[in-house]
XYZ file of C-alpha atoms in Angstrom:
680
model
C 116.667 106.932 136.760
C 113.818 105.539 138.901
C 111.871 102.384 138.138
C 108.844 104.108 136.582
C 111.037 106.208 134.300
C 112.905 103.113 133.166
C 109.658 101.286 132.409
C 108.330 104.260 130.415
C 111.559 104.463 128.435
C 111.403 100.761 127.585
C 107.791 101.068 126.457
C 108.597 104.149 124.396
C 111.412 102.350 122.623
C 109.189 99.344 121.992
C 106.588 101.539 120.274
C 109.052 102.079 117.439
C 109.376 98.306 117.005
C 105.670 97.524 117.378
C 104.718 97.939 113.662
C 107.353 95.363 112.694
C 105.883 92.688 114.964
C 102.272 93.677 114.276
C 102.974 93.523 110.539
C 104.628 90.129 111.011
C 101.377 88.838 112.465
C 99.423 90.235 109.517
C 101.852 88.635 107.083
C 101.556 85.272 108.855
C 97.765 85.428 108.412
C 98.156 85.436 104.624
C 100.614 82.499 104.549
C 98.506 79.370 105.353
C 96.705 77.509 102.598
C 93.627 77.031 104.783
C 91.628 79.719 106.577
C 92.497 79.771 110.298
C 89.745 78.280 112.452
C 88.393 79.267 115.850
C 90.888 76.979 117.599
C 93.772 78.959 116.080
C 92.350 82.290 117.235
C 91.597 80.891 120.704
C 95.163 79.650 121.052
C 96.543 83.033 120.005
C 94.273 84.795 122.512
C 95.495 82.546 125.334
C 99.108 83.056 124.278
C 98.546 86.817 124.215
C 97.107 86.822 127.733
C 100.045 84.802 129.055
C 102.510 87.163 127.416
C 100.588 90.179 128.782
C 101.088 88.799 132.285
C 104.797 88.256 131.627
C 105.203 91.777 130.215
C 103.449 93.284 133.268
C 105.501 91.241 135.746
C 108.863 91.753 134.034
C 108.695 95.056 132.059
C 112.307 94.640 130.908
C 114.402 91.600 130.206
C 111.895 89.077 128.872
C 109.171 91.750 128.824
C 109.961 93.186 125.340
C 109.908 89.667 123.878
C 106.483 89.054 125.429
C 105.207 92.345 124.017
C 106.531 91.323 120.590
C 104.561 88.074 120.758
C 101.447 90.034 121.767
C 101.856 92.284 118.722
C 102.267 89.290 116.403
C 99.119 87.667 117.817
C 97.168 90.920 117.556
C 98.285 91.453 113.964
C 97.155 87.941 113.023
C 93.802 88.444 114.727
C 93.156 91.891 113.254
C 93.892 90.638 109.731
C 91.496 87.724 110.211
C 88.787 89.965 111.638
C 89.142 92.380 108.730
C 88.917 89.564 106.164
C 85.645 88.356 107.699
C 84.302 91.894 108.119
C 84.553 92.715 104.395
C 83.086 89.366 103.319
C 80.527 89.565 100.531
C 79.034 87.413 97.744
C 81.350 86.456 94.878
C 79.994 85.436 91.487
C 80.795 81.728 91.046
C 79.862 81.339 87.373
C 80.329 83.121 84.061
C 77.486 85.537 83.458
C 76.414 87.190 80.233
C 73.376 89.413 80.132
C 71.909 92.669 81.434
C 73.820 94.499 84.166
C 72.410 97.414 86.129
C 74.117 99.397 88.844
C 75.119 102.754 90.269
C 78.525 104.219 89.428
C 80.596 104.769 92.570
C 84.124 104.922 91.085
C 85.859 105.419 87.740
C 89.364 104.623 86.548
C 91.150 103.023 83.580
C 92.045 99.404 82.899
C 95.361 97.997 81.671
C 93.961 98.165 78.139
C 93.306 101.906 78.616
C 89.522 101.468 78.660
C 87.281 103.407 81.033
C 86.440 101.140 83.961
C 83.430 101.607 86.226
C 82.814 100.235 89.702
C 79.096 99.690 90.364
C 77.102 99.029 93.503
C 73.368 98.349 93.980
C 73.863 95.700 91.305
C 71.068 93.874 89.488
C 71.698 90.835 87.270
C 69.121 88.908 85.321
C 67.908 85.664 86.965
C 70.451 85.835 89.794
C 69.315 85.312 93.383
C 69.493 88.710 95.160
C 71.257 87.023 98.094
C 74.080 86.012 95.733
C 74.477 89.362 94.004
C 77.956 90.871 94.502
C 78.073 94.066 96.548
C 80.208 95.643 93.832
C 81.194 94.783 90.272
C 83.829 96.339 88.038
C 83.181 96.638 84.299
C 85.469 97.879 81.513
C 83.776 99.768 78.682
C 84.893 98.760 75.189
C 83.448 99.488 71.783
C 81.320 102.508 70.915
C 80.466 104.291 74.179
C 79.231 107.552 72.732
C 75.820 107.238 74.406
C 77.024 107.795 77.973
C 79.185 110.350 79.724
C 79.883 108.480 82.990
C 79.390 110.364 86.243
C 79.447 109.338 89.884
C 75.938 108.519 91.090
C 74.452 107.656 87.692
C 72.442 104.465 87.430
C 73.320 102.724 84.176
C 72.427 99.598 82.218
C 74.567 97.559 79.869
C 74.924 94.069 78.474
C 78.207 92.456 79.417
C 80.274 89.540 80.616
C 80.986 88.987 84.320
C 82.840 86.380 86.331
C 84.375 86.093 89.743
C 87.822 87.709 90.214
C 90.594 85.480 88.856
C 93.470 84.107 90.877
C 97.178 84.486 90.064
C 98.263 84.039 86.446
C 101.101 81.864 87.717
C 101.968 80.171 91.023
C 103.091 82.774 93.544
C 101.964 85.651 91.332
C 99.865 88.689 92.160
C 96.611 87.527 93.759
C 93.834 89.681 92.324
C 91.232 87.518 94.077
C 92.558 88.592 97.462
C 92.752 92.256 96.544
C 89.188 92.219 95.155
C 87.911 90.511 98.323
C 89.190 93.283 100.569
C 87.798 95.940 98.210
C 84.349 94.367 98.157
C 84.439 93.541 94.439
C 82.556 90.312 93.791
C 82.716 90.232 89.985
C 84.692 91.774 87.141
C 84.041 91.894 83.430
C 83.585 93.960 80.319
C 81.060 95.082 77.745
C 81.279 95.599 74.000
C 77.816 97.143 73.764
C 76.945 100.740 74.610
C 76.238 101.585 78.240
C 73.000 103.528 78.691
C 71.857 105.991 81.334
C 68.888 104.898 83.418
C 68.777 107.785 85.888
C 70.968 110.820 86.577
C 72.979 111.279 89.784
C 70.901 111.894 92.892
C 71.740 114.070 95.874
C 72.596 111.173 98.189
C 74.949 112.185 100.984
C 77.050 109.027 100.549
C 77.965 110.116 97.011
C 78.221 113.862 97.623
C 82.001 113.848 97.993
C 82.474 111.701 94.887
C 80.224 113.961 92.855
C 82.069 117.050 94.092
C 85.358 115.391 93.187
C 84.170 114.679 89.666
C 82.763 118.195 89.280
C 86.133 119.667 90.252
C 87.982 117.274 87.929
C 85.717 118.225 85.026
C 86.284 121.925 85.717
C 90.052 121.420 85.814
C 89.987 119.567 82.489
C 87.747 122.270 81.028
C 90.316 124.972 81.836
C 93.345 122.804 80.997
C 92.522 120.457 78.107
C 94.779 117.586 77.144
C 97.308 115.801 79.326
C 98.002 118.901 81.449
C 94.399 118.936 82.585
C 94.387 115.174 83.110
C 97.517 115.481 85.281
C 96.057 118.402 87.253
C 92.773 116.554 87.800
C 94.661 113.502 89.011
C 96.796 115.292 91.599
C 93.892 117.360 92.915
C 91.062 114.826 92.990
C 92.617 111.424 92.325
C 90.565 111.015 89.118
C 92.817 109.177 86.634
C 90.094 108.312 84.153
C 91.378 110.796 81.560
C 95.107 109.948 81.802
C 96.473 108.308 78.654
C 98.376 105.039 79.020
C 101.420 106.477 77.223
C 101.676 109.301 79.770
C 101.388 106.908 82.700
C 104.068 104.645 81.183
C 106.402 107.620 80.709
C 105.921 108.692 84.317
C 106.623 105.147 85.506
C 109.673 104.804 83.295
C 111.144 108.005 84.738
C 110.218 107.094 88.346
C 107.758 109.993 88.510
C 104.567 107.940 88.799
C 104.478 108.765 92.513
C 103.470 112.289 91.498
C 100.114 110.901 90.373
C 99.270 109.108 93.610
C 97.787 111.407 96.221
C 100.069 110.206 98.969
C 102.759 111.511 101.267
C 104.288 113.967 98.798
C 101.011 115.691 97.900
C 99.574 115.659 101.404
C 102.850 116.872 102.856
C 103.273 119.631 100.290
C 99.696 120.860 100.610
C 99.452 120.786 104.411
C 102.992 122.109 104.732
C 102.178 125.031 102.466
C 98.980 125.780 104.420
C 100.899 125.510 107.713
C 103.638 127.933 106.640
C 101.212 130.312 104.937
C 99.035 130.547 108.056
C 102.072 131.208 110.250
C 103.199 134.010 107.950
C 99.732 135.564 107.668
C 99.081 135.465 111.417
C 102.586 136.761 112.048
C 101.697 139.932 110.144
C 99.253 140.821 112.956
C 101.459 141.645 115.957
C 98.678 141.536 118.570
C 97.624 138.080 117.398
C 101.145 136.702 117.104
C 102.115 137.927 120.602
C 99.048 136.618 122.434
C 98.054 133.451 120.568
C 100.050 130.251 119.874
C 100.308 130.942 116.158
C 102.240 127.756 115.404
C 99.555 125.573 116.967
C 96.738 127.404 115.206
C 98.564 126.908 111.933
C 98.893 123.187 112.720
C 95.137 122.912 113.350
C 94.433 124.719 110.072
C 96.798 122.382 108.230
C 95.007 119.359 109.695
C 91.704 120.808 108.461
C 93.182 121.249 104.990
C 94.334 117.631 105.127
C 90.835 116.469 106.063
C 89.364 118.299 103.084
C 92.022 116.924 100.719
C 91.453 113.398 102.058
C 87.699 113.640 101.444
C 88.166 115.245 98.028
C 90.551 112.537 96.856
C 88.100 109.758 97.704
C 89.825 108.429 100.806
C 92.036 105.910 99.015
C 94.362 103.791 101.147
C 97.468 105.717 100.077
C 95.834 109.072 100.821
C 94.495 107.873 104.162
C 97.968 106.667 105.063
C 99.468 110.028 104.131
C 96.806 111.907 106.079
C 97.449 109.862 109.218
C 101.171 110.509 108.834
C 100.926 114.281 108.520
C 98.215 114.502 111.193
C 100.455 112.630 113.611
C 103.188 115.166 112.967
C 100.918 118.182 113.419
C 99.456 116.708 116.614
C 103.032 116.398 117.864
C 103.381 120.151 117.281
C 100.226 120.759 119.346
C 101.854 118.930 122.268
C 105.225 120.655 121.785
C 106.899 117.469 120.655
C 109.267 116.974 117.771
C 107.182 116.233 114.687
C 109.544 114.266 112.461
C 110.510 111.269 114.590
C 110.551 107.539 114.085
C 107.973 107.289 116.849
C 105.552 109.391 114.785
C 106.179 107.159 111.765
C 105.561 104.071 113.915
C 102.299 105.486 115.259
C 101.076 106.244 111.739
C 102.029 102.761 110.558
C 100.174 101.142 113.444
C 97.016 103.155 112.762
C 97.047 102.242 109.076
C 97.681 98.554 109.764
C 94.901 98.385 112.347
C 92.383 100.031 110.004
C 93.468 98.263 106.793
C 95.764 95.322 107.572
C 95.610 94.176 103.941
C 97.624 97.273 103.020
C 100.748 95.505 104.314
C 101.026 93.393 101.150
C 100.345 96.284 98.757
C 103.171 98.303 97.154
C 101.653 101.653 98.174
C 102.039 100.992 101.897
C 105.455 99.431 101.505
C 106.926 102.211 99.363
C 105.351 105.034 101.362
C 106.609 103.910 104.744
C 109.966 102.759 103.391
C 110.581 106.237 101.983
C 109.247 108.037 105.076
C 111.229 105.910 107.527
C 114.442 106.314 105.550
C 113.984 110.088 105.207
C 113.236 110.596 108.910
C 116.210 108.448 109.916
C 118.651 110.153 107.534
C 117.612 113.706 108.377
C 117.649 112.884 112.090
C 121.207 111.635 111.650
C 122.144 114.799 109.760
C 120.540 116.938 112.477
C 122.352 115.108 115.264
C 125.722 115.362 113.511
C 125.319 119.006 112.527
C 124.911 120.542 115.960
C 128.444 121.901 115.764
C 127.249 124.311 113.085
C 128.833 122.468 110.185
C 125.629 122.670 108.205
C 125.734 126.447 108.416
C 128.810 126.472 106.214
C 126.465 125.837 103.302
C 125.173 129.014 101.631
C 121.512 129.680 102.265
C 120.559 129.271 98.605
C 122.292 125.888 98.455
C 120.564 124.259 101.436
C 117.206 123.676 99.668
C 119.079 122.192 96.701
C 121.027 119.815 98.945
C 117.822 118.888 100.769
C 116.063 117.985 97.518
C 119.055 115.959 96.290
C 119.410 114.063 99.574
C 115.669 113.411 99.981
C 115.273 112.221 96.372
C 118.306 109.952 96.624
C 117.303 108.487 99.990
C 113.670 107.927 99.029
C 114.726 106.443 95.695
C 117.162 104.001 97.289
C 114.620 102.974 99.937
C 111.822 102.290 97.459
C 113.829 100.928 94.507
C 113.867 97.268 95.684
C 110.127 97.392 96.436
C 109.319 98.887 93.045
C 111.535 96.334 91.336
C 109.778 93.438 93.111
C 106.265 94.628 92.282
C 106.779 96.246 88.876
C 109.857 94.386 87.559
C 111.648 97.526 86.509
C 114.243 99.982 87.747
C 114.453 103.551 86.491
C 118.153 104.256 86.054
C 117.656 107.997 85.643
C 114.873 108.366 88.198
C 116.997 110.548 90.478
C 117.620 113.033 87.660
C 113.921 113.131 86.778
C 112.935 113.702 90.405
C 115.489 116.480 90.870
C 114.037 118.233 87.829
C 110.390 117.687 88.779
C 109.834 117.485 92.532
C 110.941 121.093 93.244
C 108.510 122.326 90.574
C 105.776 120.186 92.110
C 106.378 121.511 95.611
C 107.239 125.140 94.905
C 104.830 125.893 92.054
C 102.109 123.347 91.292
C 100.830 122.507 94.797
C 100.736 126.166 95.983
C 98.821 127.036 92.802
C 96.406 124.174 93.523
C 95.728 125.675 96.965
C 95.328 129.105 95.378
C 92.875 127.671 92.842
C 90.793 126.221 95.685
C 90.695 129.631 97.401
C 89.886 131.524 94.189
C 87.050 129.104 93.417
C 85.001 130.950 96.047
C 84.972 134.003 93.743
C 84.954 131.979 90.490
C 88.520 132.926 89.561
C 90.071 129.461 89.868
C 90.858 129.482 86.140
C 93.663 131.995 86.765
C 95.573 129.647 89.090
C 94.822 126.624 86.918
C 96.110 128.410 83.836
C 99.346 129.203 85.701
C 99.731 125.464 86.449
C 99.813 124.586 82.746
C 103.466 125.172 81.920
C 104.887 123.683 85.153
C 102.854 120.539 84.461
C 104.021 120.514 80.848
C 107.587 120.676 82.179
C 107.082 117.579 84.342
C 105.454 115.670 81.481
C 108.325 116.669 79.176
C 110.874 115.484 81.735
C 109.020 112.172 82.094
C 108.837 111.617 78.349
C 112.464 112.625 77.739
C 113.995 110.643 80.601
C 111.964 107.494 79.947
C 113.000 107.622 76.255
C 116.737 107.655 76.957
C 118.739 104.568 76.033
C 118.938 102.268 79.029
C 116.518 104.386 81.057
C 114.512 101.366 82.190
C 116.046 98.175 83.482
C 113.926 95.036 83.702
C 114.381 92.520 86.513
C 112.732 89.143 87.144
C 110.316 88.565 89.998
C 112.256 87.245 93.017
C 111.235 84.346 95.286
C 108.537 85.182 97.833
C 110.901 85.418 100.802
C 113.071 88.160 99.290
C 110.909 91.229 99.958
C 110.020 90.341 103.590
C 113.706 89.650 104.269
C 114.757 92.988 102.764
C 112.017 94.802 104.697
C 113.023 93.284 108.038
C 116.714 93.963 107.470
C 115.900 97.549 106.501
C 113.905 98.110 109.705
C 116.674 96.579 111.804
C 119.288 98.781 110.121
C 117.289 101.916 110.922
C 116.311 101.035 114.486
C 119.456 99.352 115.800
C 122.236 101.539 117.139
C 125.970 101.603 116.619
C 127.733 98.537 115.316
C 124.737 96.325 116.042
C 123.044 97.509 112.866
C 125.637 95.842 110.665
C 124.229 92.413 111.563
C 121.823 93.003 108.667
C 124.657 92.871 106.125
C 124.642 89.072 105.773
C 120.855 88.615 105.314
C 120.851 91.497 102.822
C 123.570 89.786 100.773
C 121.621 86.525 100.983
C 118.462 88.270 99.737
C 120.109 89.873 96.725
C 122.013 86.679 95.929
C 118.744 84.742 95.964
C 117.221 87.342 93.664
C 120.162 87.280 91.251
C 120.013 83.495 90.915
C 116.244 83.110 90.624
C 115.054 80.610 88.028
C 111.775 81.286 86.306
C 109.418 78.367 85.483
C 110.325 76.476 82.326
C 106.659 76.287 81.249
C 103.629 78.384 82.197
C 100.070 77.414 81.265
C 97.115 79.788 81.643
C 93.988 78.819 83.559
C 92.066 78.456 80.280
C 94.686 76.262 78.613
C 94.655 78.670 75.674
C 98.083 80.212 76.309
C 101.405 78.489 76.960
C 104.738 80.158 77.596
C 108.001 78.214 77.353
C 111.337 79.652 78.463
C 114.086 79.668 75.820
C 117.562 81.127 75.633
C 116.058 84.196 73.916
C 113.260 84.621 76.445
C 109.817 83.115 76.878
C 108.092 81.967 73.696
C 104.294 82.245 73.663
C 101.828 80.005 71.839
C 99.674 82.812 70.408
C 100.074 86.439 69.438
C 96.729 87.746 70.668
C 94.310 86.930 73.451
C 94.838 86.495 77.203
C 96.987 89.601 77.072
C 97.020 90.130 80.832
C 98.564 86.712 81.471
C 101.052 87.128 78.613
C 102.109 90.574 79.776
C 102.428 89.422 83.387
C 104.576 86.410 82.464
C 106.951 88.509 80.391
C 107.188 91.213 83.046
C 107.856 88.621 85.745
C 110.638 87.229 83.550
C 112.165 90.703 83.358
C 111.528 90.601 79.610
C 110.797 93.756 77.610
C 109.216 91.870 74.684
C 105.608 92.290 73.631
C 103.253 89.346 73.211
C 103.695 89.520 69.437
C 107.496 89.399 69.694
C 107.332 86.519 72.183
C 105.016 84.648 69.816
C 107.494 85.045 66.949
C 110.299 83.380 68.904
C 110.916 80.024 67.186
C 109.981 77.078 69.383
C 106.513 75.642 68.773
C 106.004 73.160 65.944
C 102.762 72.305 64.213
C 99.908 74.505 63.155
C 97.240 76.582 64.836
C 95.129 74.396 67.072
C 97.785 71.663 67.334
C 101.122 72.904 68.677
C 103.997 70.758 69.901
C 107.194 71.461 71.772
C 109.946 69.118 72.933
C 111.894 70.142 76.003
C 114.552 68.315 77.940
C 112.661 65.326 79.278
C 109.198 66.674 78.407
C 107.085 66.435 75.270
C 104.186 68.926 75.443
C 101.231 69.302 73.103
C 98.501 71.976 73.073
C 95.095 71.380 71.466
C 92.741 74.286 70.770
C 89.784 74.955 68.510
C 86.452 73.261 67.846
C 87.888 69.873 66.901
C 90.531 69.784 69.601
C 88.963 66.908 71.536
C 88.898 64.664 68.457
C 92.716 64.763 68.378
C 93.090 63.947 72.078
C 93.797 60.205 71.737
C 96.567 60.806 69.207
C 98.073 63.574 71.367
C 98.070 61.409 74.475
C 99.891 58.652 72.571
C 102.700 60.984 71.475
C 103.123 63.526 74.295
C 104.016 63.432 77.989
C 101.732 66.381 78.803
C 98.637 67.441 76.867
C 96.925 70.809 77.327
C 93.345 70.891 76.061
C 91.657 74.303 75.809
C 88.199 72.781 76.209
C 86.000 71.490 79.027
C 85.924 67.708 79.296
C 83.734 65.786 81.739
C 85.133 62.359 80.897
C 88.302 61.134 82.623
C 91.602 61.411 80.774
C 92.694 58.425 78.667
C 94.737 55.878 80.586
C 98.362 56.901 81.017
C 97.730 60.466 79.766
C 98.651 63.526 81.800
C 95.905 65.897 80.695
C 95.270 69.519 81.654
C 91.896 70.534 80.291
C 89.709 73.438 81.315
C 87.946 71.386 83.967
C 91.252 70.473 85.600
C 92.627 73.999 85.223
C 89.447 75.457 86.723
C 90.405 73.628 89.917
C 94.172 74.148 89.783
C 94.329 77.625 88.269
C 97.284 78.535 86.075
C 100.149 76.059 86.412
C 103.916 76.099 86.149
C 106.016 73.174 84.986
C 109.475 72.909 86.500
C 112.094 70.711 84.863
C 114.741 69.176 87.084
C 117.206 66.328 87.326
C 114.455 64.000 88.527
C 111.975 64.924 85.817
C 109.252 67.521 85.608
C 106.818 68.716 88.259
C 103.496 70.508 87.809
C 102.911 73.322 90.320
C 99.327 74.681 90.504
C 98.391 78.233 91.447
C 95.551 76.822 93.527
C 96.692 73.701 95.431
C 94.053 71.127 96.302
C 94.102 72.010 100.002
C 93.828 75.778 99.388
C 90.758 77.172 101.147
C 90.855 80.842 102.028
C 87.892 83.206 102.261
C 88.641 84.743 98.867
C 89.239 81.396 97.077
C 86.139 79.434 98.105
């Protein structure tokens, strides 16, 4: 092998590793408490240039290490550039009054209410320069005066505030997610929303309006949950899905069927690819003189483009489109389509375009499943060249493929799902074996057929044929999720667990031979750290109105209603299946409403709520180590009193209290030196 060939081989091998180092740089950007300054970026640029010189001078040896450092620096810089690029005004006060805006997206909230995302926002008496680019409003109460549609300009009276931070230290950071999605305020309305003007023919909303028109037509032909499911998988419109159906799909590990991601994009483009090859193969003159396979690949890419636009271009769909396009482009250049290099290229493209996707479960689960599947089937292919695989009967091979792919994808994504959603579906493999073949062999081909028949207004035939296959999947989801022990709850692990598992997984796939078993020890360490995690003894919401104290029976809550998102999140993070009402009924708190007390080991805590709460403050401070006051207080706390009122909590965010041998420590969600773009 000559020098140039050796250099090219080294660079080709490094491409597979590049997403790991690039993603490491992105992850490091999100770690610091303070926003990196120009000096940090300048230093990284200089370091990158030095490493570029080293990599050029010594392409092997120290060269790969230099290229790794370059990727880390680039990942850090791209994440920072993206965070500044999407910057927009964020509402810094609580607003109540008229809200006007144009509907650009629709979905459902955790409380199962229709939720609208508005742009071109107008708020009463708010400086136009400080108006958020987008706001998100949940519709509660009587909403019979409006049938929401993309492009409508509406008016309502509602409550708005800036996106909230984590409900506990280290928890999910909605502020950060909203920042990257351009959402500067969130809220709700209890009054009817009214139509100001109907949708216009603006080009920027044309795709969204087409998507909603198709979704409405699907639901018209297939009423009920079948139509809602069909509309979701064809257009990404989940606004009509009931919460019970979504919970059943999650409990049976079938929720991935709703997200227009790798499965849907792969099934649709794969069906178009194979169908075009068969159709063109029926014309001998064409098949003998034209590269049919490549024409079919181009057609499949076109179908993917249409599906991407129709689904709204969500991050998960964009990621899936890049993945399948990379594979079809490989076919155009006579290269093997399903390779780890293709997966790495797709990952790099996604991370460059949307670096924030790295910390979202969609990216993590999608690429974990894809990488594992490509690696396993490549291993099977390499070890089956002796013809051993041909000993399987032809009818059995698809069955084995479905079983292996479902098992591999399930194992690869299970830890990620458990970290983010605090649950494991014990019968998810069974549900997928019963549902995925129906999805791929029946529902997606019928969806393509419906799109073709729409040209002659006969799409209802294909949609009607989709009804019973969809009913089958929904029945499987409901049945499997209802089985005893179907869902296992797990607590949220420490922050280092998921990155450690991700890195060890990548090393296991990419290393060769016995070298890959070096990941065994860090994997054991990760799961041991998860198994021994200790949840905070006390959690206090950012309003001071909700307190959760850990007991031997689970976390006890201070009230049965109100602040439901925080209560639900705390219980889920504990790995607790209880509802807020059940957690409230756990015996712990003494006293009466508005004046609750609890004595822990080394800590006496008192919560004051209600109109006269502040009048009882002096007495509470004299009898308790820690006082939580659900009211705003401008005066300093009484001498010797550790007080958490709304003013203090507005600065600290939700807090956790940890009890140890040396006493108790208060941990804020928002430390004093925290200053990121999305927290200012």
